[in-house]
Amino acid sequence: MSQKTHCLIIGSGPAGYTAAIYASRAGLKPMMVAGLQPGGQLTITTEVENYPGYPNGIQGPEMMEHFRKQAERFGTEIKWSYVSSVDFSKAPFKVTVEEKETILADTVIIATGASAKWLGLPSEQRLNGFGVSACAVCDGYFFKGQDVAIVGGGDTAAEESTYLAKLCRKVYLLVRKDALRASKAMQNRVMNTPNIEVLFNSETLEITGEKAVEGARILNNKTKEEKNLKITGFFVAIGHKPNTDIFKNWLDMDELGYLKTIPGSTRTKIPGVFACGDSQDRIYRQAVTAAGSGCMAALDAERYLASIEA
Ligand code: NDP
């Protein structure tokens, strides 16, 4: 038997929960499918200090608990499950949960987020949250005055290395090839920052440290020389992957998989289907911008429902 809802929200990060708060307060009685990582990327960070309204900062998981409680307070029904496929061929849209249960939805708000890519080293996993991070803007502050390394050669790594350079004593930028992929302007900024040292042809073999990061073993893939960097922070900036695979046959996306929305809105090319948060944002990717676009999606859904009922 299938369930029916006016508004189905897929994903439970800041975008999904904000959409849920707005949609439930608007009387849409939304249903949310929380996904495989309830709470999203913030549940794997520690302290969040840049979300407005928390003057003393807050732990990421605790903040997401607040989001959840606020969404539930207004009547959002949350399913602790994941969406396995969608059928957007006609409204009501058919959304399949865990390959068995079907939900029919008049509107769908996609808030599935993105996942940071990782190098795949066991030491990176072990020290994640203990000096290893995939977000310099979130965690850079904790390494004030210290020496850190950041991996990557694209715009994100270039931008984040200059961000870190303002806070840290020294920043090693570890680039696997002999050139940066980042735009020329960003490359110039990196090269003109005195406390950034770019190490080309550099691969990370291991991040060292028992309970927290103490260093990294780096291999020069040209000379085959190995060296140990003494660092307390290790940042990974090798790209993100939006969690949009299940929408491939239905919605337009860019070459990286980010969903395309009509500028100035969260509308996709299918009326009644909206996208918000990191699933459609390759540039800003902040909790607060995700929350803002979640609000937009709920308002867009509400207006769409009003227009088809009129
Ligand atoms: P990119 O995909 O552009 O770059 C990823 C970088 O990580 C590449 O240099 C790549 O190396 C390197 N890399 C990938 N895998 C590994 C690995 N296993 N080990 C070591 N290095 C690895 O991702 P970005 O996040 O930098 O950027 C994504 C998009 O967002 C881009 O289009 C970018 O222009 C845009 N962006 C724009 C900004 C702005 O305009 N202000 C700011 C940030 C991003 P290699 O070069 O060898 O392949």
Short mmCIF file of C-alpha atoms and ligand atoms in Angstrom, two decimals:
data_model
loop_
_atom_site.label_atom_id
_atom_site.label_comp_id
_atom_site.label_asym_id
_atom_site.label_seq_id
_atom_site.Cartn_x
_atom_site.Cartn_y
_atom_site.Cartn_z
CA MET A 1 0.00 0.00 0.00
CA SER A 2 1.30 3.44 -0.80
CA GLN A 3 1.20 6.56 1.35
CA LYS A 4 0.26 9.98 0.08
CA THR A 5 1.60 13.43 0.95
CA HIS A 6 1.36 16.98 -0.36
CA CYS A 7 5.06 17.50 0.17
CA LEU A 8 7.85 14.96 0.37
CA ILE A 9 11.28 16.13 1.47
CA ILE A 10 14.21 13.89 0.60
CA GLY A 11 17.18 14.47 2.89
CA SER A 12 17.66 15.74 6.43
CA GLY A 13 20.51 18.25 6.44
CA PRO A 14 20.00 21.98 7.07
CA ALA A 15 18.20 22.36 3.70
CA GLY A 16 15.78 19.46 4.28
CA TYR A 17 14.93 20.41 7.86
CA THR A 18 14.45 24.07 7.00
CA ALA A 19 12.14 23.10 4.15
CA ALA A 20 10.30 20.87 6.64
CA ILE A 21 9.90 23.67 9.19
CA TYR A 22 8.46 26.04 6.59
CA ALA A 23 6.30 23.44 4.87
CA SER A 24 4.82 22.14 8.13
CA ARG A 25 4.12 25.63 9.44
CA ALA A 26 2.37 26.34 6.13
CA GLY A 27 0.07 23.39 6.79
CA LEU A 28 1.46 21.12 4.05
CA LYS A 29 1.91 18.22 6.52
CA PRO A 30 5.25 17.26 4.95
CA MET A 31 6.80 13.86 5.08
CA MET A 32 10.58 13.54 5.17
CA VAL A 33 12.77 10.60 4.23
CA ALA A 34 15.91 11.27 6.26
CA GLY A 35 18.43 9.31 4.17
CA LEU A 36 21.38 7.14 5.04
CA GLN A 37 23.19 9.84 7.03
CA PRO A 38 20.43 11.53 9.05
CA GLY A 39 21.38 15.11 9.78
CA GLY A 40 23.78 15.20 6.85
CA GLN A 41 27.35 16.45 6.70
CA LEU A 42 27.12 18.46 9.94
CA THR A 43 26.81 15.26 11.92
CA ILE A 44 30.43 14.47 11.06
CA THR A 45 31.82 17.85 12.06
CA THR A 46 32.62 18.94 15.58
CA GLU A 47 32.10 22.56 16.59
CA VAL A 48 30.03 24.85 14.32
CA GLU A 49 30.90 28.49 14.98
CA ASN A 50 29.69 30.21 11.84
CA TYR A 51 25.97 29.44 12.01
CA PRO A 52 24.19 32.64 13.06
CA GLY A 53 22.31 32.46 16.34
CA TYR A 54 24.83 30.40 18.27
CA PRO A 55 27.17 33.00 19.80
CA ASN A 56 29.17 30.35 21.64
CA GLY A 57 29.18 27.81 18.82
CA ILE A 58 27.51 24.42 18.90
CA GLN A 59 28.44 20.84 18.09
CA GLY A 60 27.27 19.86 14.59
CA PRO A 61 25.26 16.78 15.73
CA GLU A 62 23.56 18.81 18.48
CA MET A 63 22.61 21.53 16.02
CA MET A 64 21.01 18.96 13.75
CA GLU A 65 19.03 17.65 16.73
CA HIS A 66 17.67 21.16 17.17
CA PHE A 67 16.71 21.27 13.48
CA ARG A 68 14.95 17.91 13.81
CA LYS A 69 13.01 18.88 16.93
CA GLN A 70 11.88 22.13 15.35
CA ALA A 71 10.66 20.31 12.22
CA GLU A 72 8.84 17.67 14.31
CA ARG A 73 7.30 20.28 16.58
CA PHE A 74 5.23 21.54 13.65
CA GLY A 75 4.20 18.09 12.51
CA THR A 76 6.78 16.85 10.00
CA GLU A 77 6.61 13.07 9.75
CA ILE A 78 10.12 11.68 9.49
CA LYS A 79 10.94 8.28 8.03
CA TRP A 80 14.35 6.99 9.08
CA SER A 81 14.96 5.38 5.77
CA TYR A 82 16.31 6.16 2.29
CA VAL A 83 14.86 6.71 -1.17
CA SER A 84 15.94 4.04 -3.62
CA SER A 85 14.26 5.39 -6.79
CA VAL A 86 11.87 8.02 -8.08
CA ASP A 87 9.38 8.23 -10.89
CA PHE A 88 8.75 11.85 -11.89
CA SER A 89 6.85 10.99 -15.12
CA LYS A 90 3.60 12.42 -13.77
CA ALA A 91 2.10 13.93 -10.63
CA PRO A 92 1.60 12.66 -8.02
CA PHE A 93 5.26 11.67 -8.13
CA LYS A 94 6.13 8.15 -7.14
CA VAL A 95 8.98 7.79 -4.66
CA THR A 96 10.17 4.37 -3.61
CA VAL A 97 11.64 3.90 -0.17
CA GLU A 98 14.09 1.05 0.43
CA GLU A 99 12.97 -0.62 -2.78
CA LYS A 100 9.62 -1.62 -1.31
CA GLU A 101 7.42 1.13 0.10
CA THR A 102 5.88 3.71 -2.24
CA ILE A 103 5.06 7.32 -1.40
CA LEU A 104 2.90 9.40 -3.75
CA ALA A 105 3.77 13.09 -3.47
CA ASP A 106 2.19 16.18 -5.00
CA THR A 107 5.49 18.00 -4.58
CA VAL A 108 9.00 16.73 -3.96
CA ILE A 109 11.77 18.78 -2.35
CA ILE A 110 15.19 17.32 -3.03
CA ALA A 111 17.67 18.08 -0.25
CA THR A 112 20.02 15.13 -0.61
CA GLY A 113 23.21 17.16 -0.18
CA ALA A 114 26.68 16.29 -1.32
CA SER A 115 29.44 14.20 0.14
CA ALA A 116 33.06 15.28 0.40
CA LYS A 117 35.46 13.07 -1.45
CA TRP A 118 38.20 11.51 0.64
CA LEU A 119 41.62 10.10 -0.20
CA GLY A 120 40.62 6.69 1.13
CA LEU A 121 43.48 6.22 3.61
CA PRO A 122 42.75 4.26 6.82
CA SER A 123 44.58 6.95 8.85
CA GLU A 124 42.36 9.62 7.29
CA GLN A 125 39.27 7.79 8.47
CA ARG A 126 40.71 7.09 11.93
CA LEU A 127 41.65 10.74 12.56
CA ASN A 128 38.54 12.26 10.97
CA GLY A 129 37.34 14.92 13.41
CA PHE A 130 40.67 14.75 15.27
CA GLY A 131 42.61 17.02 12.95
CA VAL A 132 41.36 15.63 9.65
CA SER A 133 38.63 17.69 8.02
CA ALA A 134 37.07 18.27 4.62
CA CYS A 135 35.98 21.81 5.40
CA ALA A 136 38.54 24.55 6.04
CA VAL A 137 35.88 27.20 6.51
CA CYS A 138 34.23 25.07 9.23
CA ASP A 139 37.32 23.85 11.06
CA GLY A 140 40.25 26.13 10.12
CA TYR A 141 39.76 28.29 13.18
CA PHE A 142 40.74 25.42 15.49
CA PHE A 143 44.23 25.45 13.98
CA LYS A 144 44.98 29.12 14.61
CA GLY A 145 48.74 29.74 14.72
CA GLN A 146 49.50 26.09 13.85
CA ASP A 147 50.97 24.31 10.80
CA VAL A 148 48.52 22.46 8.55
CA ALA A 149 48.36 20.73 5.17
CA ILE A 150 45.62 20.73 2.58
CA VAL A 151 45.30 18.33 -0.36
CA GLY A 152 43.93 19.29 -3.77
CA GLY A 153 44.73 21.41 -6.78
CA GLY A 154 41.36 22.89 -7.76
CA ASP A 155 39.62 26.14 -6.87
CA THR A 156 38.41 24.79 -3.54
CA ALA A 157 41.90 23.80 -2.39
CA ALA A 158 43.30 27.12 -3.63
CA GLU A 159 40.57 29.12 -1.92
CA GLU A 160 40.72 27.11 1.30
CA SER A 161 44.52 27.27 1.46
CA THR A 162 44.43 31.07 1.32
CA TYR A 163 41.66 31.03 3.93
CA LEU A 164 43.81 28.82 6.18
CA ALA A 165 46.88 30.97 5.54
CA LYS A 166 45.16 33.87 7.30
CA LEU A 167 44.72 31.77 10.44
CA CYS A 168 47.61 29.36 10.47
CA ARG A 169 51.35 29.82 10.75
CA LYS A 170 52.13 27.65 7.74
CA VAL A 171 50.03 25.88 5.11
CA TYR A 172 51.36 23.10 2.89
CA LEU A 173 49.32 22.69 -0.26
CA LEU A 174 49.73 19.11 -1.46
CA VAL A 175 49.17 18.78 -5.22
CA ARG A 176 49.42 15.37 -6.83
CA LYS A 177 50.41 16.65 -10.30
CA ASP A 178 53.01 19.22 -11.30
CA ALA A 179 50.40 21.95 -11.78
CA LEU A 180 47.32 23.39 -10.12
CA ARG A 181 43.99 23.00 -11.83
CA ALA A 182 42.59 26.12 -10.12
CA SER A 183 41.83 29.28 -12.11
CA LYS A 184 44.81 31.56 -12.85
CA ALA A 185 43.57 34.22 -10.45
CA MET A 186 43.35 31.70 -7.61
CA GLN A 187 46.76 30.25 -8.50
CA ASN A 188 48.28 33.73 -8.31
CA ARG A 189 46.71 34.32 -4.95
CA VAL A 190 48.18 31.05 -3.65
CA MET A 191 51.63 31.77 -5.08
CA ASN A 192 51.62 35.28 -3.61
CA THR A 193 50.77 34.13 -0.10
CA PRO A 194 54.08 33.86 1.74
CA ASN A 195 53.03 31.26 4.31
CA ILE A 196 51.67 28.77 1.74
CA GLU A 197 54.20 26.26 0.47
CA VAL A 198 53.00 24.35 -2.58
CA LEU A 199 54.37 20.83 -2.79
CA PHE A 200 53.79 19.53 -6.31
CA ASN A 201 53.89 15.84 -7.27
CA SER A 202 52.99 15.05 -3.70
CA GLU A 203 50.96 12.10 -2.55
CA THR A 204 49.93 11.43 1.02
CA LEU A 205 50.94 7.99 2.21
CA GLU A 206 49.72 8.29 5.77
CA ILE A 207 48.49 10.80 8.30
CA THR A 208 50.29 10.17 11.55
CA GLY A 209 49.28 10.63 15.19
CA GLU A 210 47.72 8.44 17.85
CA LYS A 211 44.73 10.44 19.08
CA ALA A 212 45.09 13.54 16.88
CA VAL A 213 47.00 14.55 13.79
CA GLU A 214 50.72 15.04 14.42
CA GLY A 215 52.10 14.77 10.90
CA ALA A 216 51.84 13.34 7.40
CA ARG A 217 54.11 11.11 5.35
CA ILE A 218 54.37 12.52 1.84
CA LEU A 219 55.81 10.87 -1.25
CA ASN A 220 57.18 12.86 -4.16
CA ASN A 221 55.90 10.74 -7.05
CA LYS A 222 58.67 12.02 -9.36
CA THR A 223 61.79 11.75 -7.22
CA LYS A 224 60.28 8.96 -5.03
CA GLU A 225 61.56 10.86 -2.01
CA GLU A 226 59.57 10.57 1.16
CA LYS A 227 59.24 13.25 3.79
CA ASN A 228 57.44 13.82 7.07
CA LEU A 229 55.52 17.03 7.56
CA LYS A 230 54.92 18.17 11.13
CA ILE A 231 51.33 19.38 11.13
CA THR A 232 48.33 19.35 13.44
CA GLY A 233 45.62 19.78 10.81
CA PHE A 234 45.05 17.86 7.58
CA PHE A 235 42.44 19.19 5.20
CA VAL A 236 41.08 17.37 2.17
CA ALA A 237 39.73 19.51 -0.68
CA ILE A 238 39.57 17.16 -3.63
CA GLY A 239 35.98 17.85 -4.58
CA HIS A 240 32.46 16.93 -3.56
CA LYS A 241 29.98 14.57 -5.09
CA PRO A 242 26.34 15.61 -5.01
CA ASN A 243 24.02 12.81 -3.93
CA THR A 244 21.87 12.96 -7.03
CA ASP A 245 22.37 9.61 -8.78
CA ILE A 246 18.73 8.55 -8.33
CA PHE A 247 17.53 11.62 -10.25
CA LYS A 248 19.72 11.02 -13.30
CA ASN A 249 17.00 10.04 -15.74
CA TRP A 250 14.61 12.75 -14.63
CA LEU A 251 16.34 16.04 -13.97
CA ASP A 252 18.99 18.20 -15.62
CA MET A 253 22.35 18.29 -13.91
CA ASP A 254 25.75 19.76 -14.66
CA GLU A 255 28.77 17.63 -15.52
CA LEU A 256 29.51 17.10 -11.81
CA GLY A 257 25.98 15.96 -11.01
CA TYR A 258 24.69 19.15 -9.35
CA LEU A 259 20.98 19.61 -10.10
CA LYS A 260 20.02 22.53 -12.29
CA THR A 261 17.38 24.90 -10.98
CA ILE A 262 15.73 27.87 -12.60
CA PRO A 263 17.84 30.88 -11.51
CA GLY A 264 16.43 32.75 -8.54
CA SER A 265 14.29 29.77 -7.50
CA THR A 266 14.52 26.14 -6.44
CA ARG A 267 12.35 24.95 -9.35
CA THR A 268 13.70 22.15 -11.52
CA LYS A 269 12.50 21.53 -15.05
CA ILE A 270 9.65 19.39 -13.68
CA PRO A 271 6.87 21.52 -12.13
CA GLY A 272 6.35 20.34 -8.57
CA VAL A 273 9.91 19.08 -8.09
CA PHE A 274 12.29 21.42 -6.26
CA ALA A 275 15.96 21.18 -5.36
CA CYS A 276 17.81 22.93 -2.54
CA GLY A 277 20.99 22.79 -0.49
CA ASP A 278 24.21 21.21 -1.69
CA SER A 279 22.43 18.98 -4.21
CA GLN A 280 22.22 22.09 -6.42
CA ASP A 281 24.97 24.35 -5.05
CA ARG A 282 28.52 23.77 -6.17
CA ILE A 283 29.83 27.12 -4.99
CA TYR A 284 28.82 28.09 -1.43
CA ARG A 285 28.02 24.77 0.30
CA GLN A 286 27.48 26.28 3.76
CA ALA A 287 24.90 25.18 6.33
CA VAL A 288 23.36 28.62 6.36
CA THR A 289 23.07 28.87 2.57
CA ALA A 290 21.61 25.36 2.46
CA ALA A 291 19.06 26.33 5.11
CA GLY A 292 18.18 29.47 3.13
CA SER A 293 17.54 27.51 -0.03
CA GLY A 294 15.49 24.95 1.95
CA CYS A 295 13.22 27.82 2.99
CA MET A 296 12.97 28.88 -0.67
CA ALA A 297 12.03 25.35 -1.72
CA ALA A 298 9.19 25.15 0.82
CA LEU A 299 7.85 28.53 -0.30
CA ASP A 300 8.13 27.47 -3.96
CA ALA A 301 6.29 24.21 -3.19
CA GLU A 302 3.57 26.03 -1.29
CA ARG A 303 3.03 28.45 -4.19
CA TYR A 304 3.00 25.63 -6.70
CA LEU A 305 0.34 23.74 -4.72
CA ALA A 306 -1.75 26.88 -4.40
CA SER A 307 -1.50 27.44 -8.17
CA ILE A 308 -2.67 23.94 -9.11
CA GLU A 309 -5.49 24.02 -6.59
CA ALA A 310 -6.70 27.43 -7.80
P1 NDP B 1 37.91 19.99 -8.68
O1 NDP B 1 37.32 18.74 -9.18
O2 NDP B 1 37.99 21.18 -9.56
O3 NDP B 1 39.42 19.71 -8.23
C1 NDP B 1 39.73 18.62 -7.45
C2 NDP B 1 41.24 18.65 -7.20
O4 NDP B 1 41.54 17.60 -6.32
C3 NDP B 1 42.05 18.46 -8.47
O5 NDP B 1 43.19 19.29 -8.46
C4 NDP B 1 42.45 16.99 -8.39
O6 NDP B 1 43.70 16.71 -8.92
C5 NDP B 1 42.57 16.79 -6.90
N1 NDP B 1 42.33 15.41 -6.54
C6 NDP B 1 41.25 14.62 -6.86
N2 NDP B 1 41.40 13.40 -6.32
C7 NDP B 1 42.58 13.42 -5.65
C8 NDP B 1 43.30 12.46 -4.89
N3 NDP B 1 42.81 11.23 -4.69
N4 NDP B 1 44.46 12.82 -4.35
C9 NDP B 1 44.97 14.07 -4.53
N5 NDP B 1 44.36 15.02 -5.23
C10 NDP B 1 43.17 14.70 -5.79
O7 NDP B 1 37.13 20.29 -7.31
P2 NDP B 1 36.95 21.66 -6.52
O8 NDP B 1 36.19 21.30 -5.29
O9 NDP B 1 38.23 22.36 -6.35
O10 NDP B 1 36.01 22.53 -7.45
C11 NDP B 1 34.74 22.04 -7.87
C12 NDP B 1 34.09 23.06 -8.81
O11 NDP B 1 33.69 24.21 -8.07
C13 NDP B 1 35.04 23.57 -9.89
O12 NDP B 1 34.33 23.76 -11.05
C14 NDP B 1 35.54 24.86 -9.33
O13 NDP B 1 35.97 25.77 -10.34
C15 NDP B 1 34.31 25.37 -8.58
N6 NDP B 1 34.68 26.26 -7.49
C16 NDP B 1 34.65 27.60 -7.73
C17 NDP B 1 35.01 28.48 -6.74
C18 NDP B 1 34.95 29.92 -7.05
O14 NDP B 1 34.65 30.28 -8.17
N7 NDP B 1 35.22 30.78 -6.10
C19 NDP B 1 35.44 28.04 -5.41
C20 NDP B 1 35.46 26.61 -5.27
C21 NDP B 1 35.10 25.77 -6.29
P3 NDP B 1 44.03 16.74 -10.50
O15 NDP B 1 44.10 18.19 -10.88
O16 NDP B 1 45.32 16.05 -10.53
O17 NDP B 1 42.92 15.98 -11.16
#
